[in-house]
Coordinates of C-alpha atoms and ligand atoms in Angstrom, one line a residue:
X261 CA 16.4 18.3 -16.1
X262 CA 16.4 16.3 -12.7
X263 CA 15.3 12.9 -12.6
X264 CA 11.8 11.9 -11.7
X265 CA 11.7 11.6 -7.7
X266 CA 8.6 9.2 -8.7
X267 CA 9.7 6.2 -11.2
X268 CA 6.8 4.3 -13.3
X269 CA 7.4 1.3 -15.3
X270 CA 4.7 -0.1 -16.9
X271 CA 5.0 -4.2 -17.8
X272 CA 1.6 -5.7 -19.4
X273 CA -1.0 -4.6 -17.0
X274 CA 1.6 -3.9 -14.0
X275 CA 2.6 -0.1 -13.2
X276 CA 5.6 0.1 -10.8
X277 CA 6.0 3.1 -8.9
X278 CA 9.8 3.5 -7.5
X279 CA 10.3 6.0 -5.0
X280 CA 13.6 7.6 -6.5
X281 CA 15.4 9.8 -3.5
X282 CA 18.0 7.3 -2.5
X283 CA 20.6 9.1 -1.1
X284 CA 18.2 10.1 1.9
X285 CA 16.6 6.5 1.8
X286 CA 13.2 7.8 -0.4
X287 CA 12.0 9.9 2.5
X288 CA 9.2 12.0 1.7
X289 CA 9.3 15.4 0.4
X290 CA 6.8 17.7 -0.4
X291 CA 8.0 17.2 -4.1
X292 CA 7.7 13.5 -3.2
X293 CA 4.3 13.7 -2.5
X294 CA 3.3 15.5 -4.9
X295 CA 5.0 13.1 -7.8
X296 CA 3.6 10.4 -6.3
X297 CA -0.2 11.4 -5.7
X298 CA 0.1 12.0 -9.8
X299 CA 1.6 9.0 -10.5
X300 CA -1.0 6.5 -8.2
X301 CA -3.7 9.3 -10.3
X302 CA -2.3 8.6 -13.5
X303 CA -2.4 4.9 -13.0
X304 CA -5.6 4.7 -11.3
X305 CA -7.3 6.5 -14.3
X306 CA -5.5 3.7 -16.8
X307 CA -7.7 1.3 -17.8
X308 CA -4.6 -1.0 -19.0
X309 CA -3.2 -1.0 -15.1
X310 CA -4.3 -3.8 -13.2
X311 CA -2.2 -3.7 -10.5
X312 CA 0.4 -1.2 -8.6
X313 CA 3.4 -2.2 -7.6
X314 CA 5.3 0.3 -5.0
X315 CA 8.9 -0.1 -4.1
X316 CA 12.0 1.8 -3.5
X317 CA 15.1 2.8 -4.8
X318 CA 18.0 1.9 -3.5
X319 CA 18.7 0.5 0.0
X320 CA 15.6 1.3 1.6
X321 CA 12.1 1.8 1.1
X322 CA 11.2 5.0 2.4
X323 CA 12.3 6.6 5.6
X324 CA 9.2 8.3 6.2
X325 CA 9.3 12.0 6.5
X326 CA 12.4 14.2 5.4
X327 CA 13.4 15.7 8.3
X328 CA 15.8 18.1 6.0
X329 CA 13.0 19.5 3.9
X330 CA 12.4 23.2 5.6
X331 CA 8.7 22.9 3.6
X332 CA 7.3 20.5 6.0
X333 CA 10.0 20.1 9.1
X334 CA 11.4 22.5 11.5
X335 CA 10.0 25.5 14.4
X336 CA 7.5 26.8 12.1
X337 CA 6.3 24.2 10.3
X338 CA 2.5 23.3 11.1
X339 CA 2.5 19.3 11.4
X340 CA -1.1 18.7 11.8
X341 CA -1.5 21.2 8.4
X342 CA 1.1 18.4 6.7
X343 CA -0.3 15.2 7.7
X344 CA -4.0 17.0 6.3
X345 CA -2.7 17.8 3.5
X346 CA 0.1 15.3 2.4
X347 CA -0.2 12.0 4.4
X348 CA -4.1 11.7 4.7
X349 CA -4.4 12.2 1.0
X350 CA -1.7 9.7 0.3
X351 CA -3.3 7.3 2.9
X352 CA -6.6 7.4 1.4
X353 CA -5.4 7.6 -2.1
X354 CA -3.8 4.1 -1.6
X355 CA -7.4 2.5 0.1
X356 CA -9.2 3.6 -2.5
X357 CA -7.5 2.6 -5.9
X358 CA -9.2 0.3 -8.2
X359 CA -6.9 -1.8 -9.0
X360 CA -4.6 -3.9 -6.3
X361 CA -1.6 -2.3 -4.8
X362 CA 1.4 -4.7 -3.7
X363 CA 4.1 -2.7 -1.5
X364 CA 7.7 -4.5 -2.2
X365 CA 9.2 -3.5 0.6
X366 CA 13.2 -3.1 -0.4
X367 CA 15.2 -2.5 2.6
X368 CA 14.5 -0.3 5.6
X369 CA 10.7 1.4 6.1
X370 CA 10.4 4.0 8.7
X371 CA 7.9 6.4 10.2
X372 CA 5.2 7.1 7.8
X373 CA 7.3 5.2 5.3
X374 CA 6.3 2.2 6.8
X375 CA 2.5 2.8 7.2
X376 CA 2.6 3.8 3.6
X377 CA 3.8 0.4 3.1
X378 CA 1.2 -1.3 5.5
X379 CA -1.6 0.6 4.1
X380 CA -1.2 -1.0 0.8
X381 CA -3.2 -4.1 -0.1
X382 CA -0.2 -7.0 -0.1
X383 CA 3.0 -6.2 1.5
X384 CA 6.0 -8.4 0.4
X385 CA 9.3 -7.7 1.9
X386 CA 12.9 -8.7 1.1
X387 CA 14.7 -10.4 4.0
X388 CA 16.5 -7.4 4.5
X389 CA 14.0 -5.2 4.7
X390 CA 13.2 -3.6 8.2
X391 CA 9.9 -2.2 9.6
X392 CA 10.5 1.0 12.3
X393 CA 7.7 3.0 14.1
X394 CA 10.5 6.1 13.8
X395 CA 8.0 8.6 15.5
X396 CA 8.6 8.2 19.2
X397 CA 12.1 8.8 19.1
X398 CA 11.3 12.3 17.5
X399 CA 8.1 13.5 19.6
X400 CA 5.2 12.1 17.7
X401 CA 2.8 9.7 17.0
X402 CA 2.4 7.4 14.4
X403 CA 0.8 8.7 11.3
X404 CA -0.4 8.1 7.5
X405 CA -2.8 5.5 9.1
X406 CA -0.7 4.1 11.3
X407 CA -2.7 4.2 14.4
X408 CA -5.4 2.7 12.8
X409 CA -3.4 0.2 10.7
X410 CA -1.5 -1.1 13.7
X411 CA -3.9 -2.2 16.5
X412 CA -5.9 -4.0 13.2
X413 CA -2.9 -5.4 11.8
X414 CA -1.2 -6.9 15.2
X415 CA -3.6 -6.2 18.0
X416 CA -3.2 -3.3 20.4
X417 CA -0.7 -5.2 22.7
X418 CA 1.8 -5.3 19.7
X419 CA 0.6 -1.8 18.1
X420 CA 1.6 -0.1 21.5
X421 CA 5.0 -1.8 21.8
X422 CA 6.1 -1.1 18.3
X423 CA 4.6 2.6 18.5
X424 CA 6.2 3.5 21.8
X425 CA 9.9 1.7 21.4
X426 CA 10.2 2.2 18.1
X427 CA 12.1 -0.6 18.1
X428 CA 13.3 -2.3 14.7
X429 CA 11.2 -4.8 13.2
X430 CA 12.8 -7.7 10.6
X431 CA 10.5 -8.4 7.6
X432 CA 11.2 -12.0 9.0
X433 CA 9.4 -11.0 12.7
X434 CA 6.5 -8.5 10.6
X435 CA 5.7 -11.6 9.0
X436 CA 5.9 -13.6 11.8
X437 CA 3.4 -11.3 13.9
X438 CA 1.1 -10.7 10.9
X439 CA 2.1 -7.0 10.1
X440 CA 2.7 -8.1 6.4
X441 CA 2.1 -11.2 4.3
X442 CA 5.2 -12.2 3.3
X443 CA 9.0 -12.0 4.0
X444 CA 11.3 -13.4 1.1
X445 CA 14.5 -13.9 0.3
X446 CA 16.4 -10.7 -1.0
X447 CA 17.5 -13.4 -4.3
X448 CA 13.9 -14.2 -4.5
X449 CA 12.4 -10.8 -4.1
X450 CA 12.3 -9.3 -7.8
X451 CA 10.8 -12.3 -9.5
X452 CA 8.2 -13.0 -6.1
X453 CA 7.2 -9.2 -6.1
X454 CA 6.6 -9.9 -10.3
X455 CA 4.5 -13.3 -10.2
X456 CA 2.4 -11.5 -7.4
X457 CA 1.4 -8.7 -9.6
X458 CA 1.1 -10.5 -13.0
X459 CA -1.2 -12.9 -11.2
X460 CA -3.3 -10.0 -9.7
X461 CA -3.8 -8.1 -12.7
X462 CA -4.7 -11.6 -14.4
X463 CA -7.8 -11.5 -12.3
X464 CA -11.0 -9.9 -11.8
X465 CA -10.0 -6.2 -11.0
X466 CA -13.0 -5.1 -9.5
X467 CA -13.7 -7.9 -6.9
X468 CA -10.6 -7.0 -5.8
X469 CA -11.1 -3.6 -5.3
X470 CA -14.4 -4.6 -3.9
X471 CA -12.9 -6.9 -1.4
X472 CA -11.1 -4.0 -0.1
X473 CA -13.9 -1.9 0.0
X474 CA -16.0 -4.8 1.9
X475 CA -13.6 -5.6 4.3
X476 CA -12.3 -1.8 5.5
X477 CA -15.9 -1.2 5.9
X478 CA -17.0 -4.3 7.3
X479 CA -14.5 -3.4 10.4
X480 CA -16.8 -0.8 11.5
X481 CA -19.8 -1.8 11.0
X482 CA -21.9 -4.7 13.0
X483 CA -22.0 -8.0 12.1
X484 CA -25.8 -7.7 10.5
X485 CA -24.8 -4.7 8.5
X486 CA -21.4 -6.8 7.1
X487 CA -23.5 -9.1 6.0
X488 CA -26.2 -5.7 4.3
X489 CA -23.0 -4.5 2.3
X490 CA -21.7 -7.9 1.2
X491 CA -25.1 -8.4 -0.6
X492 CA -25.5 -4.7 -2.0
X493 CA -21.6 -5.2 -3.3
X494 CA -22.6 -9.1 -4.4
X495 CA -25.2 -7.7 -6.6
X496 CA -23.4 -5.4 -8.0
X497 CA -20.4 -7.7 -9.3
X498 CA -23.1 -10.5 -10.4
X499 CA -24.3 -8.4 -12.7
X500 CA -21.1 -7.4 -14.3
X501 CA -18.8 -8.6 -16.9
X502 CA -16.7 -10.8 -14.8
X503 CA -18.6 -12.7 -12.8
X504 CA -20.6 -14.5 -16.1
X505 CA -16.6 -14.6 -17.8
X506 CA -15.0 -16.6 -14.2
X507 CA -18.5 -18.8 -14.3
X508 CA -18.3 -19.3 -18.1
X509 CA -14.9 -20.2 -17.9
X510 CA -14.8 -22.5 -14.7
X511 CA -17.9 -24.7 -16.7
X512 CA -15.6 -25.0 -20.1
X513 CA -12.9 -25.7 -18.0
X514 CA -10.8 -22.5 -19.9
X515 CA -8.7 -19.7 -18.9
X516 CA -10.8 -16.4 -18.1
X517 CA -10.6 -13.3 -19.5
X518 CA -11.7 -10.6 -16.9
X519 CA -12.2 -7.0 -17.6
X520 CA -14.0 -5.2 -15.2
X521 CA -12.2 -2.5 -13.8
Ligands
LIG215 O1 6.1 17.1 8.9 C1 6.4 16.2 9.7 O2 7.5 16.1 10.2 C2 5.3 15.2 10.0 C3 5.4 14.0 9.4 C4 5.9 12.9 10.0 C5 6.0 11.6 9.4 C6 7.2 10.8 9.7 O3 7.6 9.9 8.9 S1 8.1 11.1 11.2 C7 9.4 9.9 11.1 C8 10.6 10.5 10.2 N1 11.6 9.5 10.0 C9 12.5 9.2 10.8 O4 12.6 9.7 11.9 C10 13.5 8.1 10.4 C11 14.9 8.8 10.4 N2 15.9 7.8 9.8 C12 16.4 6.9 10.6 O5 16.1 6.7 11.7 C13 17.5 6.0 9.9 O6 17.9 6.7 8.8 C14 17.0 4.6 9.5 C15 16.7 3.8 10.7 C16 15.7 4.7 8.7 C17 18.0 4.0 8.6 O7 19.3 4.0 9.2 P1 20.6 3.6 8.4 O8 21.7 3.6 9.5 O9 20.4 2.4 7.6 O10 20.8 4.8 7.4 P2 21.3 6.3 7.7 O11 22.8 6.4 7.6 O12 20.7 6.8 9.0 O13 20.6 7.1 6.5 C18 21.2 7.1 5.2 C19 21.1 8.5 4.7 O14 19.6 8.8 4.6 C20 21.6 9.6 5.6 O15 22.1 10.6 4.9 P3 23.7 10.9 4.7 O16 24.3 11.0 6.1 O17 24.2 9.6 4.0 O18 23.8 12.1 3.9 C21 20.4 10.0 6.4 O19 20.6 11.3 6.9 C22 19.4 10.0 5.3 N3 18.0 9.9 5.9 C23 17.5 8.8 6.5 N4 16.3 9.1 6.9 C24 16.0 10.3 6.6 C25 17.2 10.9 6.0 N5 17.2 12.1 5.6 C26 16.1 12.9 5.9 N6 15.0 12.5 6.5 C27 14.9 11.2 6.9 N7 13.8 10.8 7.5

């Protein structure tokens, strides 16, 4: 049989998700795609997942499309049919997860490899690790989210420049601009990735989810209706599980116990 080109290693309440094509630095097949849409399923309808962890095997991350794979590259291929119906699913798959997704960003992320990264809620990179808007140089623009993700991330002056060279980024310079959260030492990148994620699934899943929710939506909406959606969201989570457990447990000066997923 031949091996998984999707990886998952559950730890606690932490599912990690390794993208496993390393010889072609995890680009994206269609096989790809369709391992990993089952495997973010599979641990979004766990209840014992709190958190996703995606990362690479290997050198690199994921190099964004294969360019070798005759189902989705070359003269005949239809790219807007792909991007509908590989890269937005994937995109919107990742947004709307319950449970927090970190991407640990391993070594070199490129094309929609790296807005697969961005789109994730907490990006960590190793020192390494390399951020590269591939598409220009082959006749494209960015995609899985990227145009969105950019211009929000870094502001449109840095989106264009990034977009249009194509130009290398370090993990050191994404963090530096704002395009991730945090660049760390490759000897530090393991055990930083791990605290992360055990410390996010140790909390209250659903606000988390929620803040997600709130704050994706809160970018297109006016200022007045922000304010609507944090109240209908508000209500929701004060009348759930958690929020009496992180009160209860704040007042009697304990650890809490959250379960709302
Ligand atoms: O259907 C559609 O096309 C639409 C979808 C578009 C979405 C996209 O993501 S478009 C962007 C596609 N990605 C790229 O253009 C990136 C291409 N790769 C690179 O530019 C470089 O590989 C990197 C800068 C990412 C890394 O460079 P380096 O020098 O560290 O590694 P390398 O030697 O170039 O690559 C190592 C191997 O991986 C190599 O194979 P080999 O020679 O050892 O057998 C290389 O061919 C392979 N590889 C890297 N990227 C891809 C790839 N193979 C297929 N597709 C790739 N994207």
């Amino acid at each position: 049989m031949s091996e998984p080109l999707v990886l998952a290693a559950t730890d606690g309440a932490v599912r990690t998700l390794t993208l496993n094509r390393p010889h072609a630095l995890n680009s994206f097949t269609a096989a790809m795609h369709a391992e990993l849409r089952a495997a973010l399923d599979a641990a979004a309808n766990d209840a014992a997942v709190r958190c996703v962890v995606v990362t690479g095997a290997g050198r690199g991350f994921c190099a964004g499309q294969d360019l070798n794979d005759a189902a989705m590259a070359g003269d005949d291929v239809d790219v807007g049919e792909v991007i509908e119906r590989l890269y937005r699913p994937l995109a919107l798959r990742v947004r709307s997860m319950p449970v927090p997704v970190i991407a640990a960003v391993n070594g070199v992320a490129a094309g929609a490899g790296a807005n697969f990264a961005l789109g994730c809620d907490i990006v960590v990179a190793a020192r390494s690790a390399s951020f590269i808007q591939a598409f220009s140089k082959i006749g494209l623009i960015p995609d899985c989210g990227g145009t969105w993700l950019l211009p929000h991330l870094v502001g449109r002056a840095r989106a264009l420049a990034l977009a249009m060279t194509g130009d290398k980024l370090s993990a050191a310079d994404a963090q530096a601009i704002g395009l991730i959260w945090q660049c760390v030492d490759d000897d530090a990148f393991a055990d930083t990735v791990k605290a992360l994620a055990q410390r996010l699934a140790a909390m209250p899943t659903k606000a988390l989810a929620d803040t997600r929710r709130a704050i994706d939506t809160a970018a297109q909406l006016s200022y007045a209706d922000a304010l609507r959606l944090e109240a209908d969201l508000q209500r929701e989570l004060g009348r759930a599980h958690d929020y009496r457990e992180g009160v209860a447990a704040f007042l009697e000066k304990r650890k809490p116990t959250f379960r709302d997923r």
